[in-house]
Every structure is written in C-alpha cells, then in structure tokens.
Short mmCIF file of N, CA and C in Angstrom, two decimals:
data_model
loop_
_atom_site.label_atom_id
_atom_site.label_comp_id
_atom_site.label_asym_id
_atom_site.label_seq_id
_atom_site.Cartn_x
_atom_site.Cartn_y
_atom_site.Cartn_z
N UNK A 87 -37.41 66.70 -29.93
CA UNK A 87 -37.31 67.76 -28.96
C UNK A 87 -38.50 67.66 -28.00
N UNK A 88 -38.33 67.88 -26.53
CA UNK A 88 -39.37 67.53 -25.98
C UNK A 88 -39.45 69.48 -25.43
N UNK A 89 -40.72 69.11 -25.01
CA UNK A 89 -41.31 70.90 -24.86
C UNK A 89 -41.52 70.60 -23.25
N UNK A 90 -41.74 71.77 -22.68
CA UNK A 90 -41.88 72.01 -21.39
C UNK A 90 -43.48 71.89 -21.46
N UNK A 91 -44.43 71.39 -20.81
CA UNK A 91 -45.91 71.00 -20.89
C UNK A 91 -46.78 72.38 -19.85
N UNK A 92 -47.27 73.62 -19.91
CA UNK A 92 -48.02 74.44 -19.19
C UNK A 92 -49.30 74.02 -19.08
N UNK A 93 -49.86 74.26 -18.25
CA UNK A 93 -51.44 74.19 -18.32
C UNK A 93 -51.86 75.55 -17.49
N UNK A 94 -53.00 75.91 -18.64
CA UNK A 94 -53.16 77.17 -17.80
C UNK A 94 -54.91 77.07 -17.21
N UNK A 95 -55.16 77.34 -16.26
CA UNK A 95 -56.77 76.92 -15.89
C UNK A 95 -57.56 78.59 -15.57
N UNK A 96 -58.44 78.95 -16.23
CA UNK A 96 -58.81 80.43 -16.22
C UNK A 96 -60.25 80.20 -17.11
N UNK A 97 -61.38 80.53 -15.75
CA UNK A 97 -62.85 80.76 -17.05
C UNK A 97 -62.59 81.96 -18.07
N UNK A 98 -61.36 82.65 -18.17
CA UNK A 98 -61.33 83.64 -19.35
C UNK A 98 -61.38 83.08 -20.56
N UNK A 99 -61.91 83.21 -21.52
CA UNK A 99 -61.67 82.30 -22.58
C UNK A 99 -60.40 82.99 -23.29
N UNK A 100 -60.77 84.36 -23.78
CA UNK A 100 -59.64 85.41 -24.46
C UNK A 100 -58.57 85.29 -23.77
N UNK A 101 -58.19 85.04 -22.60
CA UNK A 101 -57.02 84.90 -21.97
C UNK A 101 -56.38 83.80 -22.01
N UNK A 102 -57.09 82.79 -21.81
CA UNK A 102 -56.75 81.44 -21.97
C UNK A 102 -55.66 81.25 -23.76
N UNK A 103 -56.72 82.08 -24.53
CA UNK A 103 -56.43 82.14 -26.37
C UNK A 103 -54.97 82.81 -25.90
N UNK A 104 -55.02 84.33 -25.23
CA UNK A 104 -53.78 84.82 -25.74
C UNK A 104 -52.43 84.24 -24.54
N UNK A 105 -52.77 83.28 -23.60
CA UNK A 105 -51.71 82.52 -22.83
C UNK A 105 -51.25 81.71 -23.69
N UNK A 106 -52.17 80.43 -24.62
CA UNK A 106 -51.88 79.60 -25.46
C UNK A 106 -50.69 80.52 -26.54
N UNK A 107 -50.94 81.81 -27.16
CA UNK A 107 -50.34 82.28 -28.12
C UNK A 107 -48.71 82.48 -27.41
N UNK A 108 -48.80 83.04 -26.72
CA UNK A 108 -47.77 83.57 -25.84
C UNK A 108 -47.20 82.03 -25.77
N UNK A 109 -47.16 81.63 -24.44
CA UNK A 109 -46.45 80.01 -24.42
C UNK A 109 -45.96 79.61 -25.70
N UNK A 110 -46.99 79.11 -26.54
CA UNK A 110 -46.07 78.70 -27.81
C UNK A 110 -45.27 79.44 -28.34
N UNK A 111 -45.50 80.33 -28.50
CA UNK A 111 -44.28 81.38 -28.84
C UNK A 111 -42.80 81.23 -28.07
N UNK A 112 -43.17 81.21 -26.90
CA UNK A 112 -42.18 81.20 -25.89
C UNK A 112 -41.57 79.70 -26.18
N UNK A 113 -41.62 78.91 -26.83
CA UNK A 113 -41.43 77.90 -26.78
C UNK A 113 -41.76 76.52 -25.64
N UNK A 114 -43.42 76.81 -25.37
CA UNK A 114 -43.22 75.62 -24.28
C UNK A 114 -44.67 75.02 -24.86
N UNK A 115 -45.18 73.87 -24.65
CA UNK A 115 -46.56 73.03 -24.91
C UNK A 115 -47.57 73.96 -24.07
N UNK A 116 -48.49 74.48 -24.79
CA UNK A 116 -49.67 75.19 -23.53
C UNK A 116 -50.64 74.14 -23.95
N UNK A 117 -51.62 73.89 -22.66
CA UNK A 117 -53.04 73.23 -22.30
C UNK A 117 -53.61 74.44 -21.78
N UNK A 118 -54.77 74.60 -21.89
CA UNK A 118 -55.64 75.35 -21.30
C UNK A 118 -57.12 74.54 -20.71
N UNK A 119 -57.68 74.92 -19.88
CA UNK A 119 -58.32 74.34 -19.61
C UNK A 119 -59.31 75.42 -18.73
N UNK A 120 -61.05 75.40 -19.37
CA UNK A 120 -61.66 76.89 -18.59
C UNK A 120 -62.54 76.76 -17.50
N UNK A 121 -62.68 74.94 -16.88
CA UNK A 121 -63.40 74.86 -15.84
C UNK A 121 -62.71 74.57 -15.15
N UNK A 122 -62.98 75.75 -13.66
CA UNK A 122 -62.26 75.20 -12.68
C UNK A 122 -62.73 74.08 -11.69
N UNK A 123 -64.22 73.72 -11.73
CA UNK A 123 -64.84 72.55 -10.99
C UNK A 123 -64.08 71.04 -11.34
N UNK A 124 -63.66 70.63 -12.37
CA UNK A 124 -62.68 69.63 -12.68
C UNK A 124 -61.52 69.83 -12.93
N UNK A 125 -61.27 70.51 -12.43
CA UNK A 125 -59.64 70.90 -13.43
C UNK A 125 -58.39 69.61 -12.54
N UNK A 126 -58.65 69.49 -11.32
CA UNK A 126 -57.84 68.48 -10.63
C UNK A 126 -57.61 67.12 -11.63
N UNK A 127 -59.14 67.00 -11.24
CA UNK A 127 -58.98 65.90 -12.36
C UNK A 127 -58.56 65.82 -13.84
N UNK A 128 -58.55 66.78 -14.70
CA UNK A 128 -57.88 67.18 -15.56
C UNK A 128 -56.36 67.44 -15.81
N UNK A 129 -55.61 67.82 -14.61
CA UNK A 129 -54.25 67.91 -14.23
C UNK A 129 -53.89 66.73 -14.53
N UNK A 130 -54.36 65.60 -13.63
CA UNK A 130 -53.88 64.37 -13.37
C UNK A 130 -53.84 63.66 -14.40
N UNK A 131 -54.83 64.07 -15.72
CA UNK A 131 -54.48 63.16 -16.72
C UNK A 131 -53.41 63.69 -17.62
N UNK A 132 -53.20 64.94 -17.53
CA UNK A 132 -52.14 65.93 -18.01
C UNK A 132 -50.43 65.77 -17.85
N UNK A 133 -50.46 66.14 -16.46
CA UNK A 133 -49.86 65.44 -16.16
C UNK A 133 -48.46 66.74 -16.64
N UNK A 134 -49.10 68.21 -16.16
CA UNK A 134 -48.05 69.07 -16.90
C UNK A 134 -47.12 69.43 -16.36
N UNK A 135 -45.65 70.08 -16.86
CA UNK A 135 -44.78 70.35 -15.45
C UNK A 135 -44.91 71.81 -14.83
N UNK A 136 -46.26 72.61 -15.53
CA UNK A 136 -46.33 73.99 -14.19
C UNK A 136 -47.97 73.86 -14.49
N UNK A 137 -48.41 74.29 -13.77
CA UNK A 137 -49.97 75.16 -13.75
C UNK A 137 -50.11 77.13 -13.20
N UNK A 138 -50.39 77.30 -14.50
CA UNK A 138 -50.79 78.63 -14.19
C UNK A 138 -52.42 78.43 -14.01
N UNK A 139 -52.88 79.77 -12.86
CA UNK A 139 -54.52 79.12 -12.60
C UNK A 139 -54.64 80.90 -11.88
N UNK A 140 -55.84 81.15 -12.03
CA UNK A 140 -56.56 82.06 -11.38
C UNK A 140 -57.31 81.70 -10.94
N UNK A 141 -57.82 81.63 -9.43
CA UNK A 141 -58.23 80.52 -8.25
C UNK A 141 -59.17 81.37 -8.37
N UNK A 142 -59.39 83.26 -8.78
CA UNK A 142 -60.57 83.57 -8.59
C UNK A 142 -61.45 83.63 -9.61
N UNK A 143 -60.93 82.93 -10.94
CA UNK A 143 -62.27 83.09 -12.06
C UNK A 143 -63.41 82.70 -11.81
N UNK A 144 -63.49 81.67 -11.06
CA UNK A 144 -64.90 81.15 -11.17
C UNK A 144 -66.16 82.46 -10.32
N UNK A 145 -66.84 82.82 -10.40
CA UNK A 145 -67.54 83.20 -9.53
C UNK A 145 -68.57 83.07 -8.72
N UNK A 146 -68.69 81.93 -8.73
CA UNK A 146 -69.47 80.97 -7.79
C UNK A 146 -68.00 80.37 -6.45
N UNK A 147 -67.11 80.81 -6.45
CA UNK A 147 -66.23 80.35 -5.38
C UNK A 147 -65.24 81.43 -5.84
N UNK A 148 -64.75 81.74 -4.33
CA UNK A 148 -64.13 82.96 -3.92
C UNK A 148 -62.92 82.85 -4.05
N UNK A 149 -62.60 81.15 -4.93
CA UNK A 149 -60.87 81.70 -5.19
C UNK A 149 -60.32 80.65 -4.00
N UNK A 150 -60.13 80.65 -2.98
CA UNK A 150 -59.01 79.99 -2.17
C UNK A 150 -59.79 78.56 -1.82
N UNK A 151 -60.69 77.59 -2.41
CA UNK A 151 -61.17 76.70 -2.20
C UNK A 151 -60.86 75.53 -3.77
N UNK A 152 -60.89 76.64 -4.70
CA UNK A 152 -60.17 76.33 -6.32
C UNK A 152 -58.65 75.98 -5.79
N UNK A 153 -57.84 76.98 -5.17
CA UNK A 153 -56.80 76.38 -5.11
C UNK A 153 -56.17 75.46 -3.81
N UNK A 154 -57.18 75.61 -2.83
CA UNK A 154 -57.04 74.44 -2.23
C UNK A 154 -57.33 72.69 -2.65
N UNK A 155 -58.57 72.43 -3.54
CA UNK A 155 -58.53 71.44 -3.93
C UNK A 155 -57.30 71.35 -5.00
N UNK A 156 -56.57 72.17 -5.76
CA UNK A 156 -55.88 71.75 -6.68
C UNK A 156 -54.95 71.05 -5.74
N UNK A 157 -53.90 72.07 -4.81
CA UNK A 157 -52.77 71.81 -4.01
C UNK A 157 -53.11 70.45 -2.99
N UNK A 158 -54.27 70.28 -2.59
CA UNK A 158 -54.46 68.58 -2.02
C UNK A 158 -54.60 67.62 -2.76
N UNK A 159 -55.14 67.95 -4.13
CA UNK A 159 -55.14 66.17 -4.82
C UNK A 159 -53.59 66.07 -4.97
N UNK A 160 -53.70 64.74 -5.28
CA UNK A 160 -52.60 63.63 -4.81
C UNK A 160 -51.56 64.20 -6.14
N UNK A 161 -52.30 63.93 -7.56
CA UNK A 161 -51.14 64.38 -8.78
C UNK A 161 -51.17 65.76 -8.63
N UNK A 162 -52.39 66.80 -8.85
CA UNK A 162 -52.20 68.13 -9.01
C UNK A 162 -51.46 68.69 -8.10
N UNK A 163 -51.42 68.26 -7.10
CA UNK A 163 -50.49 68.92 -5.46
C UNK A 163 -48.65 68.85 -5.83
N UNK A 164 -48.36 68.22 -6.62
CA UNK A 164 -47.29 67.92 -6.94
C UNK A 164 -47.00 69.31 -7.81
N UNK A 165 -47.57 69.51 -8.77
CA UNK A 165 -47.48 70.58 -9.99
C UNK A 165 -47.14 71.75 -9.77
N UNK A 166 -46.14 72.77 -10.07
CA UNK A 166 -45.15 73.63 -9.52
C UNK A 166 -46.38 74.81 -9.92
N UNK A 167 -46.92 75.41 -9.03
CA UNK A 167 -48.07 76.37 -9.21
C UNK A 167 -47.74 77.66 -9.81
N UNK A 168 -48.48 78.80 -10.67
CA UNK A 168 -48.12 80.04 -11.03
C UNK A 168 -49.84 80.70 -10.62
N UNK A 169 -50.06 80.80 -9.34
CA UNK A 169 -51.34 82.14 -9.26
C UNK A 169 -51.27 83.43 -10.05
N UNK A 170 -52.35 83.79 -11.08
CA UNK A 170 -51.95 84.72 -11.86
C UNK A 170 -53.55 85.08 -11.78
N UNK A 171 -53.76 86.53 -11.11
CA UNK A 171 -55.02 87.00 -10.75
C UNK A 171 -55.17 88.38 -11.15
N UNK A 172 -56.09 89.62 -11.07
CA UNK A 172 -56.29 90.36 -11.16
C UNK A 172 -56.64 90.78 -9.95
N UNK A 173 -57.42 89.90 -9.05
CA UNK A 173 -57.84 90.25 -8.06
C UNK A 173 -57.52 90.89 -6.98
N UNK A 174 -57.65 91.81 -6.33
CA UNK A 174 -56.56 92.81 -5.30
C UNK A 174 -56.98 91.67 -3.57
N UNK A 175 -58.10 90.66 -3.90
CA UNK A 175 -58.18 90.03 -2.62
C UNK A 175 -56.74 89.20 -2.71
N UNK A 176 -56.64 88.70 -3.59
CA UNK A 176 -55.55 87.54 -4.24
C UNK A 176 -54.06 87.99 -4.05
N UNK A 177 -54.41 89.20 -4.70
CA UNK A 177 -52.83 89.78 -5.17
C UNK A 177 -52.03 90.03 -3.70
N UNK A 178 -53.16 91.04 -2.74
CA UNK A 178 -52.66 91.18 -1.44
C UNK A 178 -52.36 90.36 -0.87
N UNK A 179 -52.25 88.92 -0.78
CA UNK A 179 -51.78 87.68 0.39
C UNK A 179 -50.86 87.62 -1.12
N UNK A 180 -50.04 87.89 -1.48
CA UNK A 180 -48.77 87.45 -2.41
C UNK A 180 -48.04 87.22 -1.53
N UNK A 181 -47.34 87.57 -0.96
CA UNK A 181 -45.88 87.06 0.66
C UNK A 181 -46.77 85.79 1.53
N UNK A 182 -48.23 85.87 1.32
CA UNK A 182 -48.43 84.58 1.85
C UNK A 182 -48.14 83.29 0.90
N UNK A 183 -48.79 83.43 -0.13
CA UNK A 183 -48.75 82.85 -1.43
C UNK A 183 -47.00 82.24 -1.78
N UNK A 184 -46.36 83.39 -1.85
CA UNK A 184 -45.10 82.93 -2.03
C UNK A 184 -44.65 81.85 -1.20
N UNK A 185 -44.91 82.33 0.26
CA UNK A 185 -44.23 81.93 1.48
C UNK A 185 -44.65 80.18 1.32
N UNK A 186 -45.69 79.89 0.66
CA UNK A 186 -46.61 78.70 0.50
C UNK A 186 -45.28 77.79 -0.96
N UNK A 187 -44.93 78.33 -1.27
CA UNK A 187 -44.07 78.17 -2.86
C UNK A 187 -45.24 78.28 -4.17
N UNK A 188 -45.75 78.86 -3.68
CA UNK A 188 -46.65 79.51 -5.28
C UNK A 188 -45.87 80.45 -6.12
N UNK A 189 -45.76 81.08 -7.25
CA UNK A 189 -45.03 81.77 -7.51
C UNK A 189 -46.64 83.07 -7.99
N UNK A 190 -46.38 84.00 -7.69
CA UNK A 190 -47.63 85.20 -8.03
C UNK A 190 -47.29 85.90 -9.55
N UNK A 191 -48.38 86.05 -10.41
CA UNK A 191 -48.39 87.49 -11.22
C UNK A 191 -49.41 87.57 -11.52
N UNK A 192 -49.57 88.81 -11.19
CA UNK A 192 -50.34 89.95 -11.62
C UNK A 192 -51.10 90.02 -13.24
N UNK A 193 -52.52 89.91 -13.08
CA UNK A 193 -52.82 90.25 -14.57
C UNK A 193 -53.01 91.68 -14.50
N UNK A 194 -53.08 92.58 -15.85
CA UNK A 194 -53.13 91.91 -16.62
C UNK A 194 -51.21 91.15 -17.22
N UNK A 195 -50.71 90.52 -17.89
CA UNK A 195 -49.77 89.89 -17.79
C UNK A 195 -48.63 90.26 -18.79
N UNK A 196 -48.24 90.82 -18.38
CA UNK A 196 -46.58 91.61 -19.33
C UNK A 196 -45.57 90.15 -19.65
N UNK A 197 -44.64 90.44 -21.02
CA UNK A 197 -44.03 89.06 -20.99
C UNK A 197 -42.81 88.76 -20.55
N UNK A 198 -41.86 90.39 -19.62
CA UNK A 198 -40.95 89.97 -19.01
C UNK A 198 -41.50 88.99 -18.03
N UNK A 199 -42.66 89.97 -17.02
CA UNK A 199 -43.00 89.28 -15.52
C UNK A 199 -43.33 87.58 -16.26
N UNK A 200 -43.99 87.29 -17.17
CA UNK A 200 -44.27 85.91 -17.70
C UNK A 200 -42.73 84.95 -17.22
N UNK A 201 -42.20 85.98 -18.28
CA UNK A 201 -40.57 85.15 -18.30
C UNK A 201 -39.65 84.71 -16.93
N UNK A 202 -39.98 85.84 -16.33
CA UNK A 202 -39.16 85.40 -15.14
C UNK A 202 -39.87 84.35 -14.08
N UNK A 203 -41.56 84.76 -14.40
CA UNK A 203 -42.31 84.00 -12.98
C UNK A 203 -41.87 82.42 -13.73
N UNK A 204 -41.91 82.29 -15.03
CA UNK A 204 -41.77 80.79 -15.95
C UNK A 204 -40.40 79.79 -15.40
N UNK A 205 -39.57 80.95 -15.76
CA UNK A 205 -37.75 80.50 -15.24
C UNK A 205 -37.93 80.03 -13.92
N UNK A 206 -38.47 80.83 -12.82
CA UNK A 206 -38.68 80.50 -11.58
C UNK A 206 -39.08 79.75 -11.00
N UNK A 207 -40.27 79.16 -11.75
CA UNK A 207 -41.27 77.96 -11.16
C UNK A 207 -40.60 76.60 -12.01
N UNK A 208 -40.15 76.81 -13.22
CA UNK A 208 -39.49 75.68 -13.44
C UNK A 208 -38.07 75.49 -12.94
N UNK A 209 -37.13 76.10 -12.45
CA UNK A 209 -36.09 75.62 -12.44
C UNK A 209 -35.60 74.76 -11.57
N UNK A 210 -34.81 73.83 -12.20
CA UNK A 210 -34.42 73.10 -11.08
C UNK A 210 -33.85 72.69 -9.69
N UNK A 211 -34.46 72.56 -8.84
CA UNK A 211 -34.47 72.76 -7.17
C UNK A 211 -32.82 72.15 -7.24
N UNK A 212 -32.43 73.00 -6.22
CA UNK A 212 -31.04 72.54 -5.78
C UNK A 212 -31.23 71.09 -4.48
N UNK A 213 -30.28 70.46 -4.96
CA UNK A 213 -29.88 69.05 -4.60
C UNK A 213 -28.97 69.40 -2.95
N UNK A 214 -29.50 68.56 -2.27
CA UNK A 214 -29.20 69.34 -1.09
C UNK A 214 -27.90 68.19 -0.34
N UNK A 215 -26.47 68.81 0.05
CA UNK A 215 -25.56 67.94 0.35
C UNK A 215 -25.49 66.82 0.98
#
C-alpha cells in the first residue's frame, strides 16, 4: 500500500507532534520538519506530494520571504502548498493566497477544515480536452 507523503514545516514543535498524530491517523505518511531556513532543501530530498507550512513561524522573517523561497526552488515550487497560519497578517491575503493556488487554514486547526483543505490540495487536476 503506498501512503500519500505530507510534509509539514512549522518552528512549533507541539504542533508539528500533534499534525504528525493527526495525518497518520488520517491515513497519510507525515514528515515534519521545524526549520524553515532549509526546508527547500529538505523538500527536494523528500520529495512529498503536499506541504503544509506556516511561512510565519520563524520570527526572524515576516512570513512571505519563507514562502517565496519555497514556491521558486525548482523541486519545492512544484509541491501542492497548504498555508496554515494563525497569523491575521497571513490569514487576511487568503483570496490572494488562494488566487496564487495555495490552499489556506486557519490555526488553530479543526479536522473537518484539515479534511477538506487535504481532499483539495490533493486531488487530481482535471485533464483538459
């Protein structure tokens, strides 16, 4: 049986623990990973099919420079994104975010909104005639 591969990137550590619990539960492979200064490079050896990431954990960077380097490297840019913030700077550009194909949620993180943002970012893109 092959598993669906998550990676979740968040300096939370406790969050990171209860994403890992959750995912497996849910049935999919979780990675976690709590630095966001490498995490690109970490993707790429990963190699997962979503990334959940809170662009604003770090606090030495304001969040939209975390997820700009993810979305330009060459492998991580590929990786079907899930922004999942607390932050009300973050949360408010959501219709931008979307409009970008990010998919948004809100911490702290309920496991319908999980379920549906999950279904969403993985499913498979329609094949175009």
């Amino acid at each position: 049986m092959t598993y669906q591969t998550i990676a979740v990137v968040d300096r939370d550590v406790g969050f990171l623990t209860r994403m890992n619990e959750v995912l497996a539960a849910e049935g999919y492979l979780p990675i976690c990973w709590p630095r966001h200064e490498d995490a690109a490079r970490w993707l790429r050896r990963q190699q997962p099919d979503l990334l959940i990431v809170d662009p604003q954990a770090d606090p030495r960077d304001p969040g939209w420079s975390t997820l700009a380097r993810l979305t330009t490297d060459e492998v991580a840019g590929r990786i079907p994104t899930i922004v999942c913030s607390a932050s009300p700077a973050i949360l408010s550009r959501a219709r931008d975010l979307i409009a970008r194909g990010y998919g948004v949620l809100a911490k702290p993180v309920d496991l319908p909104a999980l379920r549906t943002s999950l279904a969403q970012a993985l499913a498979p893109l329609p094949h175009d005639p």
